[in-house]
Amino acid sequence: MLILALDTTSRVASAALCRDGEIIGYGEKDSQMNHSRTILPVVQHLLEQNGLALSEVDVFAATVGPGSFTGVRIGVAAIKGYAMALNKPCAAVSTLESAAWAAKDKKGILCAGVQARQDEFFYAFFENDGEIRRKSADQVGKAQEILSQMEECTGPLWITGDGGGLLMAYAEKAGLSPLLAEGCRQNAAATALRAFQMAERGELTDCHHLTPSYLRLSQAERMKMQNK
């Protein structure tokens, strides 16, 4: 099974190829959120490097959010387009699941955190004893809410995701001592590995049902509600 995965939820856009649960190709570009111009060339280069055609892909996977509203839309739209054109199934992977899978070698409790606007984080907790399982749904909240949940965790606690460094700083200031999974953040390789698990479990969807997960209203939507 060949999977092509994209992650455009943050400043760094990435693409990965996964064959039967093994990453065979990976590419990324720090495009400063200009993903609409960069992600498709990254995909093309990745396929060419591996001597593959897009038509050989069996499953198309996207990190569907939460994250940058524009970034999420770009990645999801690209994957929907590929899947629709080739009539292939899709995998919808949470950004926080991707962050957890990026830290799959860290055993214990995984706190996946992605910085949102207005001093908030998107976050979720996972348990990893060799198999990654959810302990909570994807949520959005301030650091103090996350720290309160960290205090209830027993055993090794790892912080992962591109908001991990800032969360770690909050935790240390509060007298907590979690471990930082250095360099572990949501990315297309981690998304591809989670997508392979989803494919094995029959959890795939189609291009028509692949939708972004924002968890919060956009600024335009909030302003519209305030002006009513």
CSV table of C-alpha atoms in Angstrom, one decimal:
chain,number,residue,atom,x,y,z
A,1,MET,CA,0.0,0.0,0.0
A,2,LEU,CA,1.4,3.4,-1.0
A,3,ILE,CA,0.3,6.5,0.9
A,4,LEU,CA,0.9,10.1,0.0
A,5,ALA,CA,0.4,12.5,3.0
A,6,LEU,CA,0.5,16.2,3.2
A,7,ASP,CA,0.8,18.5,6.3
A,8,THR,CA,0.3,22.2,5.8
A,9,THR,CA,-1.1,23.1,9.2
A,10,SER,CA,1.9,25.2,10.3
A,11,ARG,CA,4.7,27.4,8.9
A,12,VAL,CA,6.6,24.3,7.6
A,13,ALA,CA,4.7,22.4,4.8
A,14,SER,CA,5.7,18.8,4.2
A,15,ALA,CA,4.9,15.7,2.1
A,16,ALA,CA,5.7,12.1,2.7
A,17,LEU,CA,5.4,8.7,1.0
A,18,CYS,CA,4.7,5.6,3.0
A,19,ARG,CA,4.8,2.1,1.7
A,20,ASP,CA,3.4,-0.6,3.8
A,21,GLY,CA,4.0,1.3,7.0
A,22,GLU,CA,7.5,2.5,6.2
A,23,ILE,CA,8.4,6.0,5.2
A,24,ILE,CA,10.2,5.9,1.8
A,25,GLY,CA,10.3,9.6,1.0
A,26,TYR,CA,10.0,12.9,2.8
A,27,GLY,CA,10.2,16.6,1.8
A,28,GLU,CA,9.5,19.8,3.6
A,29,LYS,CA,9.7,23.5,3.0
A,30,ASP,CA,9.5,26.5,5.4
A,31,SER,CA,7.4,28.6,3.1
A,32,GLN,CA,6.3,31.1,5.8
A,33,MET,CA,2.7,30.0,5.3
A,34,ASN,CA,2.8,30.4,1.5
A,35,HIS,CA,1.8,26.8,1.0
A,36,SER,CA,-0.3,27.3,-2.1
A,37,ARG,CA,2.9,28.0,-4.1
A,38,THR,CA,5.1,25.4,-2.5
A,39,ILE,CA,3.3,22.2,-1.6
A,40,LEU,CA,2.6,20.9,-5.0
A,41,PRO,CA,6.2,21.3,-6.3
A,42,VAL,CA,7.3,19.5,-3.1
A,43,VAL,CA,5.0,16.6,-4.0
A,44,GLN,CA,6.2,16.4,-7.6
A,45,HIS,CA,9.8,16.4,-6.5
A,46,LEU,CA,9.1,13.7,-4.0
A,47,LEU,CA,7.5,11.4,-6.5
A,48,GLU,CA,10.2,12.0,-9.1
A,49,GLN,CA,12.9,11.2,-6.5
A,50,ASN,CA,11.3,7.9,-5.8
A,51,GLY,CA,10.5,7.1,-9.4
A,52,LEU,CA,6.7,7.0,-8.8
A,53,ALA,CA,3.7,8.4,-10.5
A,54,LEU,CA,0.8,10.0,-8.7
A,55,SER,CA,-1.5,7.3,-10.2
A,56,GLU,CA,0.4,4.6,-8.1
A,57,VAL,CA,-0.7,6.1,-4.8
A,58,ASP,CA,-3.3,4.0,-3.1
A,59,VAL,CA,-4.4,6.3,-0.3
A,60,PHE,CA,-4.2,10.1,0.0
A,61,ALA,CA,-3.8,11.5,3.5
A,62,ALA,CA,-4.1,15.0,4.9
A,63,THR,CA,-3.5,16.6,8.3
A,64,VAL,CA,-6.9,18.1,8.6
A,65,GLY,CA,-6.4,20.4,11.5
A,66,PRO,CA,-6.6,22.1,13.9
A,67,GLY,CA,-4.0,24.7,12.9
A,68,SER,CA,-3.6,27.6,10.5
A,69,PHE,CA,-7.0,28.1,8.9
A,70,THR,CA,-5.5,28.9,5.5
A,71,GLY,CA,-2.8,26.2,5.7
A,72,VAL,CA,-5.3,23.5,6.7
A,73,ARG,CA,-7.6,24.4,3.7
A,74,ILE,CA,-4.7,24.2,1.3
A,75,GLY,CA,-3.6,20.8,2.3
A,76,VAL,CA,-7.1,19.4,2.5
A,77,ALA,CA,-8.0,20.9,-0.9
A,78,ALA,CA,-4.9,19.4,-2.6
A,79,ILE,CA,-5.6,15.9,-1.2
A,80,LYS,CA,-9.3,16.1,-2.1
A,81,GLY,CA,-8.2,17.0,-5.7
A,82,TYR,CA,-5.8,14.2,-6.0
A,83,ALA,CA,-8.2,11.6,-4.6
A,84,MET,CA,-11.1,12.8,-6.7
A,85,ALA,CA,-9.1,12.8,-9.9
A,86,LEU,CA,-7.9,9.2,-9.3
A,87,ASN,CA,-10.9,7.9,-7.4
A,88,LYS,CA,-8.8,6.9,-4.4
A,89,PRO,CA,-9.7,6.8,-0.7
A,90,CYS,CA,-8.5,9.4,1.9
A,91,ALA,CA,-7.3,9.5,5.4
A,92,ALA,CA,-8.2,12.4,7.7
A,93,VAL,CA,-5.5,12.8,10.4
A,94,SER,CA,-5.8,15.2,13.3
A,95,THR,CA,-2.9,17.6,13.7
A,96,LEU,CA,-2.6,16.4,17.3
A,97,GLU,CA,-2.6,12.8,16.2
A,98,SER,CA,0.2,13.7,13.8
A,99,ALA,CA,2.2,15.4,16.6
A,100,ALA,CA,1.7,12.3,18.8
A,101,TRP,CA,2.9,9.9,16.1
A,102,ALA,CA,5.9,12.1,15.6
A,103,ALA,CA,6.8,11.2,19.2
A,104,LYS,CA,6.0,7.5,18.8
A,105,ASP,CA,9.3,6.4,20.4
A,106,LYS,CA,8.4,8.2,23.6
A,107,LYS,CA,6.6,5.9,26.0
A,108,GLY,CA,4.2,7.2,28.5
A,109,ILE,CA,1.6,10.0,28.3
A,110,LEU,CA,1.9,12.3,25.3
A,111,CYS,CA,0.5,15.9,25.5
A,112,ALA,CA,0.3,17.1,21.9
A,113,GLY,CA,0.1,20.9,21.7
A,114,VAL,CA,-0.1,23.3,18.8
A,115,GLN,CA,-0.2,27.1,19.4
A,116,ALA,CA,-3.4,28.8,18.5
A,117,ARG,CA,-4.1,32.5,18.5
A,118,GLN,CA,-5.2,34.6,21.5
A,119,ASP,CA,-2.8,32.9,24.0
A,120,GLU,CA,-4.5,29.5,23.4
A,121,PHE,CA,-3.4,26.0,22.4
A,122,PHE,CA,-5.0,23.2,20.5
A,123,TYR,CA,-4.2,20.1,22.5
A,124,ALA,CA,-5.0,16.5,23.2
A,125,PHE,CA,-3.6,13.7,25.4
A,126,PHE,CA,-2.5,10.3,24.3
A,127,GLU,CA,-1.2,7.2,25.9
A,128,ASN,CA,1.8,5.4,24.3
A,129,ASP,CA,2.8,1.9,25.5
A,130,GLY,CA,4.0,0.8,22.1
A,131,GLU,CA,0.5,1.6,20.7
A,132,ILE,CA,-0.7,5.2,20.6
A,133,ARG,CA,-4.3,5.6,22.0
A,134,ARG,CA,-6.3,8.7,22.7
A,135,LYS,CA,-7.0,9.8,26.2
A,136,SER,CA,-8.9,12.9,25.2
A,137,ALA,CA,-10.5,14.6,22.2
A,138,ASP,CA,-8.9,17.5,20.4
A,139,GLN,CA,-9.5,20.7,22.4
A,140,VAL,CA,-8.7,24.3,22.5
A,141,GLY,CA,-7.8,26.2,25.7
A,142,LYS,CA,-5.3,28.3,27.6
A,143,ALA,CA,-2.1,27.0,29.1
A,144,GLN,CA,-3.5,26.8,32.6
A,145,GLU,CA,-6.2,24.3,31.5
A,146,ILE,CA,-3.6,22.1,30.0
A,147,LEU,CA,-1.4,22.3,33.0
A,148,SER,CA,-4.3,21.3,35.3
A,149,GLN,CA,-4.7,18.1,33.2
A,150,MET,CA,-1.0,17.5,33.2
A,151,GLU,CA,-1.1,17.5,37.0
A,152,GLU,CA,-3.4,14.5,36.9
A,153,CYS,CA,-1.1,12.4,34.7
A,154,THR,CA,1.0,9.6,36.2
A,155,GLY,CA,4.2,8.2,34.8
A,156,PRO,CA,6.4,9.8,32.1
A,157,LEU,CA,4.8,12.8,30.5
A,158,TRP,CA,6.0,14.0,27.1
A,159,ILE,CA,5.1,17.3,25.4
A,160,THR,CA,5.1,17.1,21.6
A,161,GLY,CA,3.9,19.3,18.7
A,162,ASP,CA,5.1,22.7,17.4
A,163,GLY,CA,3.7,24.4,20.5
A,164,GLY,CA,5.7,22.1,22.7
A,165,GLY,CA,8.5,24.5,23.6
A,166,LEU,CA,6.1,27.2,24.8
A,167,LEU,CA,4.0,24.7,26.7
A,168,MET,CA,7.1,23.4,28.3
A,169,ALA,CA,8.0,26.9,29.5
A,170,TYR,CA,4.6,27.3,31.1
A,171,ALA,CA,4.9,23.9,32.8
A,172,GLU,CA,8.3,24.7,34.2
A,173,LYS,CA,7.1,28.0,35.5
A,174,ALA,CA,4.2,26.2,37.2
A,175,GLY,CA,6.6,23.8,38.9
A,176,LEU,CA,5.8,20.8,36.7
A,177,SER,CA,8.4,18.6,35.2
A,178,PRO,CA,7.3,17.0,32.0
A,179,LEU,CA,9.7,16.0,29.3
A,180,LEU,CA,10.0,17.8,25.9
A,181,ALA,CA,10.1,15.5,22.9
A,182,GLU,CA,12.8,17.6,21.1
A,183,GLY,CA,12.1,18.2,17.4
A,184,CYS,CA,8.8,16.3,17.5
A,185,ARG,CA,6.0,18.2,15.7
A,186,GLN,CA,3.2,17.4,13.4
A,187,ASN,CA,4.5,16.5,9.9
A,188,ALA,CA,3.6,14.5,6.8
A,189,ALA,CA,5.7,11.5,7.8
A,190,ALA,CA,3.8,11.1,11.1
A,191,THR,CA,0.5,11.7,9.3
A,192,ALA,CA,1.4,9.0,6.8
A,193,LEU,CA,2.1,6.5,9.6
A,194,ARG,CA,-1.2,7.2,11.3
A,195,ALA,CA,-2.9,7.0,7.9
A,196,PHE,CA,-1.5,3.5,7.3
A,197,GLN,CA,-2.9,2.4,10.7
A,198,MET,CA,-6.3,3.9,9.7
A,199,ALA,CA,-6.2,2.0,6.4
A,200,GLU,CA,-5.5,-1.3,8.2
A,201,ARG,CA,-8.4,-0.6,10.5
A,202,GLY,CA,-10.9,0.4,7.8
A,203,GLU,CA,-11.1,4.0,8.9
A,204,LEU,CA,-10.6,5.7,5.6
A,205,THR,CA,-13.0,8.1,3.9
A,206,ASP,CA,-13.6,9.5,0.5
A,207,CYS,CA,-12.8,12.9,-1.0
A,208,HIS,CA,-16.3,14.2,-0.5
A,209,HIS,CA,-16.2,13.6,3.3
A,210,LEU,CA,-12.6,14.8,3.8
A,211,THR,CA,-13.2,18.1,5.7
A,212,PRO,CA,-11.0,20.5,7.7
A,213,SER,CA,-11.2,20.5,11.5
A,214,TYR,CA,-10.8,24.0,12.9
A,215,LEU,CA,-12.1,23.7,16.5
A,216,ARG,CA,-12.7,27.4,16.6
A,217,LEU,CA,-14.3,30.1,14.5
A,218,SER,CA,-12.1,32.2,12.2
A,219,GLN,CA,-11.5,35.8,13.0
A,220,ALA,CA,-13.9,36.8,10.2
A,221,GLU,CA,-16.6,34.6,11.7
A,222,ARG,CA,-16.0,36.0,15.2
A,223,MET,CA,-16.2,39.6,13.9
A,224,LYS,CA,-19.4,38.8,12.0
A,225,MET,CA,-21.0,37.4,15.1
A,226,GLN,CA,-19.9,40.5,17.2
A,227,ASN,CA,-21.5,42.8,14.6
A,228,LYS,CA,-24.9,41.2,14.7
